[in-house]
Structure formats: structure tokens, C-alpha cells
Short mmCIF file of C-alpha atoms in Angstrom, two decimals:
data_model
loop_
_atom_site.label_atom_id
_atom_site.label_comp_id
_atom_site.label_asym_id
_atom_site.label_seq_id
_atom_site.Cartn_x
_atom_site.Cartn_y
_atom_site.Cartn_z
CA UNK A 1 -34.58 -9.66 -37.43
CA UNK A 2 -37.50 -12.25 -37.55
CA UNK A 3 -40.07 -10.65 -39.78
CA UNK A 4 -41.70 -7.17 -39.34
CA UNK A 5 -43.86 -8.32 -36.51
CA UNK A 6 -41.19 -10.54 -34.54
CA UNK A 7 -42.06 -13.90 -35.74
CA UNK A 8 -39.51 -16.27 -36.95
CA UNK A 9 -39.95 -17.80 -40.45
CA UNK A 10 -39.84 -21.41 -40.75
CA UNK A 11 -36.17 -21.38 -42.28
CA UNK A 12 -34.96 -19.15 -39.36
CA UNK A 13 -36.74 -21.27 -36.43
CA UNK A 14 -35.15 -24.71 -38.56
CA UNK A 15 -31.94 -22.81 -38.38
CA UNK A 16 -32.19 -21.82 -34.77
CA UNK A 17 -33.20 -25.54 -33.69
CA UNK A 18 -30.27 -26.82 -35.50
CA UNK A 19 -27.94 -24.84 -33.00
CA UNK A 20 -26.49 -26.56 -29.83
CA UNK A 21 -27.32 -23.25 -27.77
CA UNK A 22 -30.86 -23.80 -28.68
CA UNK A 23 -33.28 -26.04 -26.87
CA UNK A 24 -36.90 -25.06 -28.50
CA UNK A 25 -38.00 -22.90 -30.73
CA UNK A 26 -41.47 -21.23 -31.51
CA UNK A 27 -42.93 -18.39 -33.77
CA UNK A 28 -41.83 -15.74 -31.18
CA UNK A 29 -39.89 -17.56 -28.65
CA UNK A 30 -36.01 -19.17 -28.17
CA UNK A 31 -35.19 -21.49 -25.31
CA UNK A 32 -31.86 -21.90 -24.75
CA UNK A 33 -29.88 -24.82 -23.39
CA UNK A 34 -28.64 -24.60 -19.77
CA UNK A 35 -25.03 -25.37 -20.91
CA UNK A 36 -25.33 -22.04 -23.24
CA UNK A 37 -26.79 -20.15 -20.70
CA UNK A 38 -23.77 -21.13 -18.44
CA UNK A 39 -21.01 -20.62 -20.79
CA UNK A 40 -22.70 -17.21 -21.82
CA UNK A 41 -22.83 -16.05 -18.39
CA UNK A 42 -19.57 -17.09 -17.61
CA UNK A 43 -17.86 -15.50 -20.89
CA UNK A 44 -19.97 -12.39 -19.93
CA UNK A 45 -18.82 -11.84 -16.30
CA UNK A 46 -15.38 -12.12 -17.76
CA UNK A 47 -15.62 -9.09 -19.62
CA UNK A 48 -16.80 -10.64 -23.28
CA UNK A 49 -19.40 -8.70 -25.13
CA UNK A 50 -22.89 -10.32 -25.03
CA UNK A 51 -23.00 -9.99 -28.90
CA UNK A 52 -20.06 -11.61 -29.48
CA UNK A 53 -20.47 -14.72 -27.43
CA UNK A 54 -24.33 -15.14 -28.95
CA UNK A 55 -22.51 -14.68 -32.31
CA UNK A 56 -19.92 -17.22 -31.58
CA UNK A 57 -23.06 -19.71 -30.72
CA UNK A 58 -24.30 -18.57 -34.75
CA UNK A 59 -27.14 -16.39 -32.63
CA UNK A 60 -26.32 -13.25 -34.75
CA UNK A 61 -28.22 -10.34 -33.54
CA UNK A 62 -29.72 -9.52 -36.75
CA UNK A 63 -31.61 -12.91 -36.57
CA UNK A 64 -32.53 -12.90 -33.24
CA UNK A 65 -32.48 -9.13 -32.15
CA UNK A 66 -29.85 -7.06 -30.06
CA UNK A 67 -32.59 -6.38 -27.34
CA UNK A 68 -33.50 -10.03 -26.78
CA UNK A 69 -29.71 -10.73 -26.40
CA UNK A 70 -29.64 -7.89 -23.86
CA UNK A 71 -32.72 -9.22 -21.99
CA UNK A 72 -31.11 -12.83 -21.74
CA UNK A 73 -28.08 -11.71 -20.35
CA UNK A 74 -29.82 -9.64 -17.86
CA UNK A 75 -32.07 -12.29 -16.64
CA UNK A 76 -29.39 -15.14 -16.58
CA UNK A 77 -26.38 -13.14 -14.72
CA UNK A 78 -29.29 -12.89 -11.73
CA UNK A 79 -30.28 -16.60 -11.77
CA UNK A 80 -28.66 -18.63 -9.02
CA UNK A 81 -28.12 -21.67 -10.37
CA UNK A 82 -26.60 -20.30 -13.60
CA UNK A 83 -24.00 -18.00 -11.53
CA UNK A 84 -23.19 -20.86 -9.18
CA UNK A 85 -22.52 -23.18 -12.08
CA UNK A 86 -20.31 -20.61 -13.87
CA UNK A 87 -18.44 -19.62 -11.07
CA UNK A 88 -17.98 -23.67 -10.18
CA UNK A 89 -16.56 -23.92 -13.52
CA UNK A 90 -14.04 -21.00 -13.38
CA UNK A 91 -12.84 -22.06 -10.13
CA UNK A 92 -12.33 -25.83 -11.28
CA UNK A 93 -10.41 -24.07 -14.45
CA UNK A 94 -8.44 -22.41 -12.01
CA UNK A 95 -7.11 -25.60 -10.80
CA UNK A 96 -8.98 -26.06 -7.81
CA UNK A 97 -10.75 -29.41 -6.69
CA UNK A 98 -14.48 -29.69 -7.61
CA UNK A 99 -14.67 -32.49 -4.66
CA UNK A 100 -13.70 -30.06 -2.23
CA UNK A 101 -16.81 -27.95 -1.88
CA UNK A 102 -17.28 -25.37 0.68
CA UNK A 103 -20.21 -25.05 2.99
CA UNK A 104 -21.70 -22.57 1.07
CA UNK A 105 -21.78 -24.56 -2.20
CA UNK A 106 -22.84 -27.39 -0.13
CA UNK A 107 -26.30 -25.46 1.06
CA UNK A 108 -26.64 -23.86 -2.30
CA UNK A 109 -25.35 -20.47 -1.48
CA UNK A 110 -23.18 -18.44 -3.87
CA UNK A 111 -19.53 -18.64 -3.04
CA UNK A 112 -18.75 -15.26 -2.55
CA UNK A 113 -15.04 -15.44 -2.66
CA UNK A 114 -15.01 -17.40 -6.03
CA UNK A 115 -17.20 -14.73 -7.41
CA UNK A 116 -15.25 -12.06 -6.24
CA UNK A 117 -11.80 -13.82 -7.18
CA UNK A 118 -13.13 -14.84 -10.70
CA UNK A 119 -14.82 -11.56 -12.06
CA UNK A 120 -14.12 -7.87 -12.84
CA UNK A 121 -15.83 -5.34 -10.34
CA UNK A 122 -18.07 -4.23 -12.96
CA UNK A 123 -19.67 -7.37 -13.54
CA UNK A 124 -19.13 -9.03 -10.14
CA UNK A 125 -22.23 -7.23 -8.64
CA UNK A 126 -24.39 -9.20 -11.15
CA UNK A 127 -22.64 -12.46 -10.23
CA UNK A 128 -23.08 -11.93 -6.93
CA UNK A 129 -26.85 -12.05 -6.96
CA UNK A 130 -29.08 -14.88 -6.36
CA UNK A 131 -32.83 -15.01 -7.52
CA UNK A 132 -33.51 -18.22 -5.46
CA UNK A 133 -37.33 -17.83 -4.18
CA UNK A 134 -36.73 -19.28 -0.76
CA UNK A 135 -33.90 -16.80 -0.15
CA UNK A 136 -32.59 -13.78 -2.37
CA UNK A 137 -29.08 -13.12 -1.25
CA UNK A 138 -27.41 -9.79 -2.57
CA UNK A 139 -24.10 -8.67 -2.05
CA UNK A 140 -23.30 -5.14 -1.97
CA UNK A 141 -21.04 -3.67 -4.61
CA UNK A 142 -19.29 -1.85 -2.10
CA UNK A 143 -18.67 -4.97 -0.24
CA UNK A 144 -17.04 -6.36 -3.49
CA UNK A 145 -14.71 -3.11 -3.76
CA UNK A 146 -13.68 -3.38 -0.03
CA UNK A 147 -12.59 -7.08 -0.79
CA UNK A 148 -10.69 -6.54 -3.93
CA UNK A 149 -8.89 -3.54 -2.17
CA UNK A 150 -8.18 -5.59 0.87
CA UNK A 151 -6.74 -8.38 -1.38
CA UNK A 152 -4.64 -5.43 -3.08
CA UNK A 153 -3.42 -4.09 0.18
CA UNK A 154 -2.30 -7.43 1.29
CA UNK A 155 -0.29 -8.16 -1.66
CA UNK A 156 1.23 -4.56 -1.55
CA UNK A 157 2.34 -5.08 2.06
CA UNK A 158 3.90 -8.66 1.07
CA UNK A 159 5.81 -6.83 -1.74
CA UNK A 160 6.80 -4.03 0.90
CA UNK A 161 7.88 -6.64 3.45
CA UNK A 162 10.07 -8.39 0.81
CA UNK A 163 11.66 -5.17 0.01
CA UNK A 164 12.52 -4.43 3.37
CA UNK A 165 14.21 -8.01 3.71
CA UNK A 166 16.25 -7.01 0.51
CA UNK A 167 17.57 -3.71 1.69
CA UNK A 168 18.71 -5.41 5.22
CA UNK A 169 20.48 -8.36 3.22
CA UNK A 170 22.42 -5.32 1.56
CA UNK A 171 23.50 -3.91 4.79
CA UNK A 172 20.93 -1.28 5.76
CA UNK A 173 18.98 1.69 4.13
CA UNK A 174 22.22 3.85 4.21
CA UNK A 175 24.48 1.35 2.36
CA UNK A 176 21.40 1.31 -0.24
CA UNK A 177 21.57 5.11 -0.57
CA UNK A 178 25.22 4.98 -1.24
CA UNK A 179 24.82 2.48 -3.85
CA UNK A 180 22.32 4.71 -5.65
CA UNK A 181 24.54 7.39 -5.60
CA UNK A 182 22.00 9.63 -3.09
CA UNK A 183 23.82 12.32 -1.22
CA UNK A 184 23.05 11.38 2.12
CA UNK A 185 23.44 15.27 3.44
CA UNK A 186 21.07 16.12 0.73
CA UNK A 187 18.53 13.81 2.09
CA UNK A 188 18.89 15.11 5.64
CA UNK A 189 18.61 18.78 4.68
CA UNK A 190 15.31 18.02 3.31
CA UNK A 191 14.19 16.44 6.51
CA UNK A 192 15.37 19.24 8.79
CA UNK A 193 13.44 21.89 6.36
#
């Protein structure tokens, strides 16, 4: 890391300035580009390691410090405009039309559905936090879990309905048990016990 007192040498500062991820460098501070912040949060919320993301950008933890990386990501994943932009990019990557903004996007709020659909549950809570000074919106992690469970239940119900349609097409449950080599009398005996 930078010097024993946390200061960057002239050579280190020059190297950091040469990176697209870095906007400005002083002897003790690094200011990162908005594009890097957004990309970092987007990748982090999809499960990538913060250190790997920084390394990929040329920002090795041995140079800038692992603690600095942790603090940056912790700060950025709770910053509204960064999270909103990361969610918008992911939604667009999913094939959605960026011109078709929802009402929550138009009034500056986080689109909870895109956040919930885009990120794993461990990181979705951080993605759903907005630190806007005018309005702090926080989505409870329990709500995120419930949302994902409802989505999973709906998917399973559709699969069950499809399987029931297939059974009916095959001539009913009795025909299916016969096809599988299941003894109907053994099934009815189990039910009577």
C-alpha cells in the first residue's frame, strides 16, 4: 500500500491517474469515475468480489489498500444514483427498453422489481437502499425474501399445472400409475392404513 503513512508516492499517483477508473488522485485520496463506481456496484451486486473488480481496473489492493476497497463499495452500494444506474444497465442488458421507464424511475425512486430480479438476495438489500437526502427509502430484506419466494411459488405452480395437463392428456392418473409399473392395490392399501 501507499507508504507507511498512507501517502501515495509520485510514481503511484501518476500510475493511478493513468487509469480510466480514477478521476483524481491526491497524496492521500483517490476519486473514482462515476462509470467505475456504477460498474463496480453492478458487478459486486451480481456476486463478484470487490477486490477482483478493483484488480480488473488496475487498482491492486496492495497499492490502494483492502480497507479502502471495502469502504468504497460499502459507500457506493448505498448511493441512490449509483444503484439506480446499475439496475438500469442490468435491466437494459436483459432486453428491456430503456425508453419505457416505469413511474418509479421517472420520479427518481429505485425500481424495486428490477433490483429484486437482478441481484441475489444477499446483495439485494444493499441495492435497494437509497441515500437521497430528500427521501431515504429502505426495502426490508424480509420483503425481498418474500418477493423471491412468491416468484418461486408461482413458477412451481405453473409447473404443477403443466404436469397435471400432461397427466390428463395421457388418460388420467390411473393410466399413468399403470405405465410406471405401480401396483394400484399397493397404493390404496397404503391410504387405508
